Coordinates of C-alpha atoms in Angstrom, one line a residue:
X19 CA 28.0 119.1 276.0
X20 CA 28.2 115.5 277.1
X21 CA 27.3 115.8 280.8
X22 CA 24.3 113.5 280.7
X23 CA 25.9 111.0 278.4
X24 CA 29.1 110.9 280.5
X25 CA 27.0 110.2 283.6
X26 CA 25.2 107.3 281.9
X27 CA 28.6 105.9 280.7
X28 CA 29.8 106.0 284.3
X29 CA 26.7 104.3 285.6
X30 CA 27.1 101.5 282.9
X31 CA 30.7 101.1 284.0
X32 CA 29.7 100.7 287.6
X33 CA 27.2 98.1 286.7
X34 CA 30.0 96.1 285.1
X35 CA 32.5 96.7 287.9
X36 CA 33.4 93.1 288.3
X37 CA 34.1 92.5 284.7
X38 CA 35.8 95.8 284.3
X39 CA 38.2 94.8 287.1
X40 CA 39.0 91.6 285.3
X41 CA 39.6 93.5 282.1
X42 CA 41.8 96.0 283.9
X43 CA 43.8 93.2 285.6
X44 CA 44.2 91.4 282.3
X45 CA 45.3 94.5 280.5
X46 CA 47.7 95.4 283.3
X47 CA 49.4 91.9 283.0
X48 CA 49.4 92.1 279.2
X49 CA 50.9 95.6 279.2
X50 CA 53.4 94.6 281.8
X51 CA 54.5 91.6 279.7
X52 CA 54.6 93.8 276.6
X53 CA 56.8 96.3 278.3
X54 CA 59.1 93.8 279.9
X55 CA 59.7 91.8 276.8
X56 CA 62.0 94.3 274.9
X57 CA 64.3 94.6 278.0
X58 CA 64.4 90.8 278.3
X59 CA 65.1 90.4 274.6
X60 CA 67.9 93.0 274.8
X61 CA 69.4 91.3 277.8
X62 CA 69.2 87.9 275.9
X63 CA 70.9 89.4 272.8
X64 CA 73.7 90.9 275.0
X65 CA 74.2 87.5 276.7
X66 CA 74.4 85.8 273.3
X67 CA 77.0 88.3 272.0
X68 CA 79.1 88.1 275.1
X69 CA 79.1 84.3 275.1
X70 CA 77.3 84.0 278.4
X71 CA 74.5 81.4 279.1
X72 CA 71.3 82.9 277.6
X73 CA 69.0 79.9 278.0
X74 CA 67.5 81.2 281.3
X75 CA 66.9 84.6 279.7
X76 CA 65.3 83.0 276.6
X77 CA 63.0 81.1 278.9
X78 CA 62.0 84.4 280.6
X79 CA 61.2 85.9 277.2
X80 CA 59.0 82.9 276.4
X81 CA 57.2 83.3 279.7
X82 CA 56.5 87.0 278.9
X83 CA 55.2 86.0 275.4
X84 CA 52.9 83.3 276.9
X85 CA 51.6 85.7 279.6
X86 CA 50.9 88.3 276.9
X87 CA 49.0 85.8 274.7
X88 CA 46.9 84.4 277.6
X89 CA 46.0 87.8 279.1
X90 CA 45.2 89.3 275.6
X91 CA 42.8 86.4 275.1
X92 CA 41.2 86.9 278.5
X93 CA 41.0 90.7 277.8
X94 CA 39.2 90.1 274.5
X95 CA 36.7 87.7 276.0
X96 CA 35.9 89.9 278.9
X97 CA 35.6 93.0 276.7
X98 CA 33.0 91.1 274.6
X99 CA 31.0 90.3 277.7
X100 CA 31.2 93.9 278.9
X101 CA 30.0 95.3 275.5
X102 CA 27.1 92.9 275.3
X103 CA 26.0 93.6 278.9
X104 CA 26.5 97.3 278.4
X105 CA 24.3 97.2 275.3
X106 CA 21.6 95.4 277.3
X107 CA 22.0 98.0 280.1
X108 CA 21.3 100.9 277.8
X109 CA 18.5 99.2 276.0
X110 CA 16.8 98.2 279.2
X111 CA 17.3 101.7 280.6
X112 CA 15.8 103.3 277.5
X113 CA 12.8 101.0 277.4
X114 CA 12.1 101.3 281.1
X115 CA 12.4 105.1 281.1
X116 CA 10.2 105.5 278.0
X117 CA 7.5 103.2 279.4
X118 CA 7.7 104.7 282.9
X119 CA 7.1 108.2 281.4
X120 CA 3.7 107.0 280.0
X121 CA 2.2 107.1 276.5
X122 CA 1.6 110.9 276.6
X123 CA 5.1 112.0 277.8
X124 CA 5.8 115.5 276.3
X125 CA 9.4 114.7 275.3
X126 CA 9.3 111.0 274.6
X127 CA 11.0 109.7 271.4
X128 CA 9.0 108.9 268.3
X129 CA 8.9 105.2 267.3
X130 CA 11.5 105.6 264.6
X131 CA 13.9 107.5 266.9
X132 CA 13.3 104.8 269.6
X133 CA 14.2 102.0 267.2
X134 CA 17.4 103.8 266.2
X135 CA 18.1 104.4 269.9
X136 CA 17.8 100.7 270.8
X137 CA 19.9 99.6 267.8
X138 CA 22.5 102.2 266.9
X139 CA 22.8 104.5 269.9
X140 CA 22.8 101.8 272.5
X141 CA 25.3 99.8 270.5
X142 CA 27.6 102.9 270.2
X143 CA 27.2 103.6 274.0
X144 CA 28.1 100.1 274.8
X145 CA 31.7 100.7 273.6
X146 CA 32.3 103.2 276.3
X147 CA 33.7 101.1 279.2
X148 CA 36.0 99.0 276.9
X149 CA 37.2 102.1 275.0
X150 CA 38.0 104.0 278.3
X151 CA 40.0 101.0 279.6
X152 CA 41.8 100.4 276.4
X153 CA 42.6 104.1 275.8
X154 CA 44.3 104.2 279.2
X155 CA 46.3 101.1 278.4
X156 CA 47.2 102.4 275.0
X157 CA 48.7 105.5 276.6
X158 CA 50.5 103.7 279.4
X159 CA 53.0 101.8 277.2
X160 CA 53.9 105.0 275.4
X161 CA 54.7 106.7 278.7
X162 CA 56.7 103.8 280.0
X163 CA 58.4 103.5 276.7
X164 CA 59.3 107.2 276.9
X165 CA 60.8 106.7 280.4
X166 CA 62.7 103.6 279.1
X167 CA 64.2 105.6 276.2
X168 CA 65.3 108.4 278.5
X169 CA 66.8 105.8 280.8
X170 CA 68.7 104.1 278.0
X171 CA 70.1 107.3 276.4
X172 CA 69.3 111.0 277.0
X173 CA 69.6 111.9 273.3
X174 CA 67.2 109.1 272.3
X175 CA 64.7 110.3 274.9
X176 CA 65.0 113.9 273.6
X177 CA 64.3 112.9 270.0
X178 CA 61.3 110.8 270.9
X179 CA 59.9 113.5 273.2
X180 CA 60.2 116.2 270.4
X181 CA 57.6 114.3 268.3
X182 CA 55.0 113.9 271.0
X183 CA 53.4 117.4 270.8
X184 CA 52.5 116.7 267.1
X185 CA 51.0 113.3 268.0
X186 CA 49.0 114.9 270.8
X187 CA 47.7 117.6 268.4
X188 CA 46.5 115.0 265.9
X189 CA 44.7 112.9 268.4
X190 CA 43.1 115.9 270.2
X191 CA 41.7 117.3 266.9
X192 CA 40.3 113.9 266.0
X193 CA 38.5 113.5 269.4
X194 CA 36.9 116.9 269.2
X195 CA 35.6 116.7 265.6
X196 CA 34.6 113.0 265.6
X197 CA 32.3 113.5 268.6
X198 CA 30.3 116.2 266.8
X199 CA 30.2 114.2 263.5
X200 CA 29.1 110.9 265.2
X201 CA 26.3 112.8 267.1
X202 CA 25.0 114.3 263.8
X203 CA 25.2 110.9 262.1
X204 CA 23.0 109.3 264.8
X205 CA 20.5 112.2 264.6
X206 CA 20.0 111.7 260.9
X207 CA 19.6 108.0 261.3
X208 CA 16.9 108.6 263.8
X209 CA 15.1 111.0 261.5
X210 CA 15.2 108.5 258.6
X211 CA 13.9 105.8 260.8
X212 CA 11.1 108.0 262.1
X213 CA 10.0 108.9 258.6
X214 CA 10.0 105.2 257.5
X215 CA 7.9 104.2 260.6
X216 CA 5.4 107.0 259.8
X217 CA 5.1 105.7 256.2
X218 CA 4.6 102.1 257.3
X219 CA 1.8 103.3 259.6
X220 CA 0.2 105.1 256.8
X221 CA 0.8 102.5 254.1
X222 CA -2.9 102.2 253.2
X223 CA -3.3 106.0 252.7
X224 CA -0.1 106.0 250.6
X225 CA -1.5 103.2 248.4
X226 CA -4.9 104.7 247.7
X227 CA -3.4 108.2 247.1
X228 CA -0.7 106.8 244.8
X229 CA 2.0 108.8 246.5
X230 CA 4.6 106.0 247.1
X231 CA 7.3 107.7 245.0
X232 CA 6.8 111.0 246.9
X233 CA 7.0 109.1 250.2
X234 CA 10.2 107.3 249.2
X235 CA 11.7 110.7 248.3
X236 CA 10.5 112.1 251.7
X237 CA 11.9 109.2 253.7
X238 CA 15.3 109.4 251.9
X239 CA 15.5 113.2 251.8
X240 CA 18.0 113.2 254.8
X241 CA 20.3 110.8 253.0
X242 CA 22.6 113.5 251.6
X243 CA 23.1 114.9 255.1
X244 CA 23.8 111.4 256.4
X245 CA 26.3 110.9 253.6
X246 CA 28.0 114.2 254.3
X247 CA 28.3 113.3 258.0
X248 CA 29.7 109.9 257.3
X249 CA 32.0 111.2 254.6
X250 CA 33.3 113.9 256.9
X251 CA 33.9 111.3 259.6
X252 CA 35.9 109.1 257.2
X253 CA 37.7 112.1 255.8
X254 CA 38.7 113.2 259.3
X255 CA 39.9 109.7 260.2
X256 CA 41.8 109.4 256.9
X257 CA 43.4 112.8 257.5
X258 CA 44.5 111.9 261.0
X259 CA 45.6 108.4 259.9
X260 CA 47.7 110.0 257.1
X261 CA 49.3 112.5 259.5
X262 CA 50.1 109.8 262.1
X263 CA 51.1 107.4 259.4
X264 CA 53.7 109.9 258.3
X265 CA 54.7 111.2 261.7
X266 CA 55.2 108.0 263.7
X267 CA 57.4 106.1 261.2
X268 CA 59.6 109.2 260.8
X269 CA 59.8 109.5 264.6
X270 CA 60.5 105.8 264.9
X271 CA 63.3 106.1 262.3
X272 CA 64.8 109.1 264.0
X273 CA 64.8 107.3 267.4
X274 CA 66.5 104.2 266.0
X275 CA 69.0 106.3 264.1
X276 CA 69.9 108.2 267.2
X277 CA 70.2 104.9 269.1
X278 CA 72.5 103.6 266.3
X279 CA 74.7 106.6 266.8
X280 CA 74.7 106.0 270.5
X281 CA 75.7 102.4 269.8
X282 CA 78.6 103.6 267.6
X283 CA 79.7 105.9 270.4
X284 CA 79.6 103.1 272.9
X285 CA 76.9 104.6 275.1
X286 CA 74.5 101.6 274.6
X287 CA 74.9 97.9 273.8
X288 CA 73.4 96.0 270.8
X289 CA 70.8 94.5 273.1
X290 CA 69.8 98.0 274.3
X291 CA 69.5 99.0 270.6
X292 CA 67.0 96.2 270.1
X293 CA 65.1 97.3 273.2
X294 CA 65.1 101.0 271.9
X295 CA 63.6 99.8 268.6
X296 CA 60.9 97.9 270.4
X297 CA 60.1 100.8 272.9
X298 CA 60.1 103.3 270.0
X299 CA 57.5 101.1 268.2
X300 CA 55.4 101.0 271.4
X301 CA 55.7 104.8 271.8
X302 CA 54.7 105.4 268.2
X303 CA 51.8 103.0 268.8
X304 CA 50.0 106.1 270.1
X305 CA 48.2 105.8 266.7
X306 CA 46.2 103.0 268.2
X307 CA 44.8 105.5 270.6
X308 CA 43.0 107.1 267.7
X309 CA 40.8 104.0 267.4
X310 CA 39.9 104.1 271.1
X311 CA 39.3 107.8 271.0
X312 CA 36.9 107.2 268.1
X313 CA 35.1 104.5 270.0
X314 CA 34.9 106.7 273.1
X315 CA 33.5 109.6 271.0
X316 CA 30.9 107.3 269.5
X317 CA 30.0 106.0 273.0
X318 CA 29.6 109.5 274.4
X319 CA 27.4 110.5 271.4
X320 CA 25.3 107.4 271.8
X321 CA 24.9 107.8 275.5
X322 CA 24.0 111.4 275.0
X323 CA 21.2 110.4 272.6
X324 CA 19.9 107.8 275.1
X325 CA 19.9 110.4 277.8
X326 CA 18.2 113.1 275.6
X327 CA 15.5 110.8 274.3
X328 CA 14.6 109.3 277.7
X329 CA 14.6 112.5 279.7
X330 CA 10.9 112.5 280.4
X331 CA 10.0 112.5 284.1
X332 CA 8.7 109.0 285.1
X333 CA 5.2 108.7 286.6
X334 CA 5.3 108.0 290.3
X335 CA 3.0 105.7 292.2
X336 CA 2.2 105.2 295.9
X337 CA 4.1 108.3 297.0
X338 CA 3.4 110.2 300.1
X339 CA 5.0 108.0 302.8
X340 CA 2.8 107.3 305.7
X341 CA 0.1 109.7 304.5
X342 CA -1.5 107.0 302.4
X343 CA -2.5 103.8 304.3
X344 CA -5.7 103.0 302.5
X345 CA -6.9 102.5 299.0
X346 CA -9.5 104.3 296.8
X347 CA -12.6 103.7 299.0
X348 CA -10.9 103.5 302.4
X349 CA -9.9 99.9 302.4
X350 CA -6.4 98.7 302.7
X351 CA -4.5 97.4 299.7
X352 CA -4.6 93.8 301.1
X353 CA -8.4 94.1 301.3
X354 CA -8.5 95.4 297.7
X355 CA -6.5 92.4 296.6
X356 CA -8.9 90.1 298.3
X357 CA -12.0 91.8 296.9
X358 CA -10.4 91.8 293.5
X359 CA -10.0 88.0 293.5
X360 CA -13.6 87.7 294.7
X361 CA -14.9 88.8 291.3
X362 CA -17.2 91.5 290.0
X363 CA -19.7 93.6 292.0
X364 CA -17.3 96.1 293.6
X365 CA -18.6 99.6 294.3
X366 CA -17.9 102.2 291.6
X367 CA -15.1 104.7 292.1
X368 CA -15.7 108.5 292.4
X369 CA -13.3 110.4 290.1
X370 CA -12.5 114.0 290.2
X371 CA -10.4 116.4 288.1
X372 CA -9.5 119.7 289.7
X373 CA -8.3 122.7 287.7
X374 CA -6.3 120.4 285.4
X375 CA -4.0 121.9 282.7
X376 CA -2.2 119.8 280.1
X377 CA 0.4 121.6 277.9
X378 CA 2.0 120.4 274.7
X379 CA 3.9 122.3 272.1
X380 CA 3.4 125.6 273.9
X381 CA -0.4 125.4 274.0
X382 CA -3.0 124.1 276.5
X383 CA -4.7 121.0 275.3
X384 CA -6.7 121.1 278.6
X385 CA -7.3 124.4 280.2
X386 CA -8.3 124.4 283.9
X387 CA -10.7 121.5 283.6
X388 CA -13.0 120.7 286.6
X389 CA -14.9 117.5 286.5
X390 CA -16.6 115.1 288.9
X391 CA -17.6 111.6 287.7
X392 CA -20.3 110.2 290.0
X393 CA -19.7 106.6 291.3
X394 CA -21.7 103.8 289.6
X395 CA -22.9 106.1 286.8
X396 CA -22.2 106.3 283.0
X397 CA -20.5 109.5 282.0
X398 CA -20.1 110.4 278.3
X399 CA -17.3 112.7 277.1
X400 CA -18.5 114.6 274.0
X401 CA -16.8 117.2 271.8
X402 CA -15.4 117.9 268.4
X403 CA -12.0 116.4 267.3
X404 CA -9.3 118.0 269.4
X405 CA -11.6 119.2 272.2
X406 CA -9.7 117.1 274.8
X407 CA -11.9 114.0 275.2
X408 CA -9.1 111.5 275.1
X409 CA -6.9 113.7 277.3
X410 CA -9.6 113.7 280.0
X411 CA -10.0 109.9 279.7
X412 CA -6.2 109.6 280.0
X413 CA -6.2 111.7 283.2
X414 CA -8.9 109.5 284.7
X415 CA -7.1 106.3 283.7
X416 CA -3.7 107.6 285.1
X417 CA -2.1 107.4 281.7
X418 CA -1.2 111.0 282.0
X419 CA -0.6 113.5 284.8
X420 CA -1.6 117.1 284.5
X421 CA 1.0 119.8 284.3
X422 CA -1.2 121.7 286.8
X423 CA -4.1 120.7 289.0
X424 CA -4.9 117.3 290.4
X425 CA -6.8 114.0 289.7
X426 CA -8.4 112.1 292.6
X427 CA -10.1 108.8 293.0
X428 CA -12.3 108.5 296.0
X429 CA -10.6 111.6 297.3
X430 CA -7.1 110.2 297.1
X431 CA -4.6 111.9 294.7
X432 CA -3.7 109.4 292.1
X433 CA 0.1 109.7 292.5
X434 CA -0.4 108.4 296.0
X435 CA -2.2 105.2 294.9
X436 CA -0.1 102.1 294.4
X437 CA 0.2 101.0 290.8
X438 CA -1.1 97.5 291.6
X439 CA -4.4 99.1 293.0
X440 CA -4.8 101.4 290.1
X441 CA -4.2 98.8 287.4
X442 CA -6.5 96.3 289.1
X443 CA -9.4 98.6 289.6
X444 CA -9.2 100.8 286.5
X445 CA -9.8 99.3 283.1
X446 CA -9.3 101.1 279.8
X447 CA -10.2 100.1 276.3
X448 CA -9.0 102.0 273.2
X449 CA -10.1 102.6 269.7
X450 CA -7.0 100.8 268.3
X451 CA -6.0 98.2 270.9
X452 CA -2.5 96.7 270.8
X453 CA -3.0 93.0 271.4
X454 CA 0.0 91.7 273.4
X455 CA 0.8 88.1 274.2
X456 CA 1.4 84.8 272.6
X457 CA -2.3 83.8 272.0
X458 CA -5.7 85.3 272.2
X459 CA -6.3 84.3 275.8
X460 CA -3.0 85.9 276.8
X461 CA -4.0 89.1 274.9
X462 CA -7.2 89.2 277.0
X463 CA -5.5 88.6 280.3
X464 CA -2.5 90.8 279.6
X465 CA -1.3 92.4 282.9
X466 CA -3.7 90.3 285.0
X467 CA -1.9 87.4 286.6
X468 CA -4.2 84.7 288.0
X469 CA -7.1 85.1 285.6
X470 CA -8.9 81.8 285.0
X471 CA -10.3 80.4 281.8
X472 CA -13.8 81.2 283.1
X473 CA -12.8 84.8 283.6
X474 CA -11.6 84.9 280.0
X475 CA -14.7 83.3 278.6
X476 CA -17.0 85.7 280.6
X477 CA -15.1 88.7 279.3
X478 CA -15.2 87.5 275.7
X479 CA -19.0 87.0 276.0
X480 CA -19.4 90.5 277.4
X481 CA -17.4 91.9 274.5
X482 CA -19.4 89.7 272.0
X483 CA -16.0 88.2 270.9
X484 CA -16.7 84.6 271.8
X485 CA -18.3 83.7 268.5
X486 CA -15.5 84.7 266.2
X487 CA -12.8 83.5 268.6
X488 CA -14.5 80.1 268.7
X489 CA -14.1 79.9 264.9
X490 CA -10.4 80.3 265.0
X491 CA -8.2 77.2 264.5
X492 CA -7.3 76.8 268.2
X493 CA -9.9 79.0 269.8
X494 CA -8.6 81.0 272.7
X495 CA -5.2 79.2 272.3
X496 CA -4.8 80.5 268.7
X497 CA -1.5 82.3 268.3
X498 CA -2.0 86.0 267.5
X499 CA 0.7 85.9 264.8
X500 CA -1.4 83.4 262.8
X501 CA -4.7 85.4 262.7
X502 CA -5.7 88.5 260.9
X503 CA -8.5 90.3 262.7
X504 CA -10.8 93.1 261.4
X505 CA -10.9 96.4 263.2
X506 CA -14.1 95.4 264.9
X507 CA -12.8 92.0 266.0
X508 CA -9.6 93.6 267.4
X509 CA -11.8 96.1 269.3
X510 CA -13.8 93.4 270.8
X511 CA -10.7 91.6 272.0
X512 CA -9.5 94.9 273.5
X513 CA -12.9 95.3 275.2
X514 CA -12.6 91.8 276.6
X515 CA -9.2 92.7 278.0
X516 CA -10.9 95.6 279.9
X517 CA -13.9 93.5 281.0
X518 CA -11.8 90.7 282.4
X519 CA -10.8 93.0 285.3
X520 CA -13.1 93.5 288.3
X521 CA -12.8 97.2 287.7
X522 CA -14.4 100.0 289.7
X523 CA -13.7 102.5 286.9
X524 CA -14.1 101.5 283.3
X525 CA -13.0 103.9 280.6
X526 CA -13.9 103.3 276.9
X527 CA -11.9 105.7 274.7
X528 CA -13.8 105.4 271.4
X529 CA -13.5 101.6 272.0
X530 CA -16.6 100.7 270.0
X531 CA -16.1 102.9 267.0
X532 CA -15.5 99.9 264.6
X533 CA -18.5 98.0 265.8
X534 CA -21.8 98.1 264.0
X535 CA -24.6 99.7 266.0
X536 CA -26.3 96.4 266.8
X537 CA -23.2 94.9 268.2
X538 CA -22.4 98.1 270.1
X539 CA -25.9 98.0 271.6
X540 CA -25.4 94.4 272.7
X541 CA -22.1 95.2 274.3
X542 CA -23.6 98.1 276.2
X543 CA -26.6 96.1 277.4
X544 CA -24.3 93.3 278.6
X545 CA -22.1 95.8 280.5
X546 CA -25.1 97.3 282.3
X547 CA -26.3 93.8 283.3
X548 CA -22.9 92.3 284.3
X549 CA -21.2 95.4 285.8
X550 CA -24.0 97.4 287.3
X551 CA -22.1 99.2 290.0
X552 CA -19.0 100.1 287.9
X553 CA -18.3 103.7 287.1
X554 CA -18.1 104.0 283.4
X555 CA -16.6 106.9 281.3
X556 CA -17.2 106.7 277.6
X557 CA -15.6 108.9 274.9
X558 CA -18.7 109.2 272.7
X559 CA -18.8 110.0 269.0
X560 CA -22.2 108.5 268.2
X561 CA -25.4 110.2 269.3
X562 CA -26.7 106.8 270.6
X563 CA -23.7 106.5 273.0
X564 CA -24.3 110.0 274.5
X565 CA -28.0 109.3 274.8
X566 CA -27.4 106.2 276.9
X567 CA -25.2 108.0 279.4
X568 CA -26.5 109.3 282.7
X569 CA -24.4 112.4 282.4
X570 CA -22.8 114.1 279.4
X571 CA -19.6 116.3 279.7
X572 CA -19.4 118.6 276.7
X573 CA -15.8 119.6 276.0
X574 CA -14.9 122.5 273.7
X575 CA -11.3 123.8 273.0
X576 CA -9.9 121.9 276.0
X577 CA -12.5 123.3 278.5
X578 CA -15.7 121.9 279.9
X579 CA -18.4 123.8 278.2
X580 CA -21.4 122.2 279.8
X581 CA -22.4 119.2 281.9
X582 CA -25.9 117.7 281.9
X583 CA -28.3 115.1 280.6
X584 CA -28.2 114.5 276.8
X585 CA -31.8 115.4 276.4
X586 CA -31.2 118.9 277.9
X587 CA -28.0 119.5 276.0
X588 CA -29.6 118.5 272.7
X589 CA -31.7 121.6 272.8
X590 CA -28.5 123.6 272.1
X591 CA -27.9 123.7 268.3
X592 CA -24.1 123.9 268.9
X593 CA -24.2 120.7 270.9
X594 CA -26.2 119.0 268.1
X595 CA -23.6 120.3 265.6
X596 CA -21.0 118.2 267.5
X597 CA -22.5 115.1 266.0
X598 CA -23.0 116.3 262.5
X599 CA -23.0 114.8 260.0
X600 CA -23.6 111.7 262.1
X601 CA -26.4 113.4 263.8
X602 CA -28.3 114.1 260.6
X603 CA -31.3 111.8 260.4
X604 CA -30.7 110.6 264.0
X605 CA -32.5 113.1 266.1
X606 CA -35.4 110.8 266.6
X607 CA -33.1 108.2 268.0
X608 CA -31.3 110.7 270.2
X609 CA -34.5 112.0 271.7
X610 CA -35.6 108.6 272.8

């Protein structure tokens, strides 16, 4: 059940090998001092009773106490570092795996699940290394104490040993049940977080539809299950605590009573009776193991969630060994880098999709798609909602790999192209761009180190964003957190981010949908003038966008239905219906 989670915990422990060694050494010294102290105290008491000099033995006891205090402090400090570093390890691992799988990963976590994963699951998993070390050192004193009791008196050892099977039964039952309950608790937390994130994303819709009470009820619907899981975990812990709280004191009393009889019979000394009492307390301290078993169960459950929610296969780049020595158009990567710094005017890329299939949820979103995008031309992707336009754009931009088939740029399979080449020479703009960075200029140059102020200004002018950015308090240096942009303004900043790259392939995935027609026309005219050789792929919803394209690819039900000029396709009434109702009253414009 916990195979993947256990492997992750072991990987995290290896990453903390140095600190774990320090923790182990500190615990070894602490446990050694703890185990030696009862024997030293017993010997000191016997010396005192017999009238012998006990100052030296008392000093030894003090040294053991000092060693115990110092090593316990070092253990706690090191354990804190290990837990903090382990939490960072799991959070970095989860973030890297989710991002490496790409935005269209079939099994990636939802945003709410991911938030819970980073906070709760990673925090739970971070307990694993410490819990494993402490569990071992909580059992070691019990075993040594058992040996010491047998060594002191056989009957004392027999009494203590007789109670151990009951203690083991209590701890084993707790470990098995708590793992299941903790996993269920974390699952419900993720479900609530996901529902809350969905509601926040749809806050405007909830407001206008006056369904806030219903949404609150939907978000909190899993709370009873969460309460049941939490209550069951507390009940289990309380039950085991009650059992061990009754068992261990009774066992301790029986051991001390047996030792008292042994003292009366002359088999042990008063000092040994003191040592027996101390060792019996250590042995019955197995109850502390329950805490570490609980932590280890939580860690395994948390690591299992991290493994399950980040199991998507990462996208690979630059694979193929020596088979790929050149870039998209036959030049080396170094030549590409040089040409990229030289500015715009690069030749457009030729893009091909061959028999591509994309499956999600048991159905084909794209079904054996064949497509060739001519270099230096404008290609429009047209189709009804759900026809696969954005999926095709994602394949061309290497945001998604097909489950079957292949995507090639200038004849090179895209998995064999280095990431640096792809991201420099493919630019993508989206309908709802996420603006990343501290200020507006950083949002435009995101992912493009070395871009100059002139590059940013040129891109903003192409996107027709310079005018409203100039009205901001600090212009391009305005912090993003201090401004509220309209949908059209955000789209224009997103377009500028795409335009700042000297791209050979430019993909606009409905990236002008929030612009008025006049601004959209200006942007398109600027692109044609400033990037004449760039291959452009446009996901088109407006008739005007399709009409301006050199070639239109008509998608229907995840397949390519037709490819041709807009004027030719317009003769088909089903093609015209794709644009309805937007097409009504616009046929004159489309025919031009």
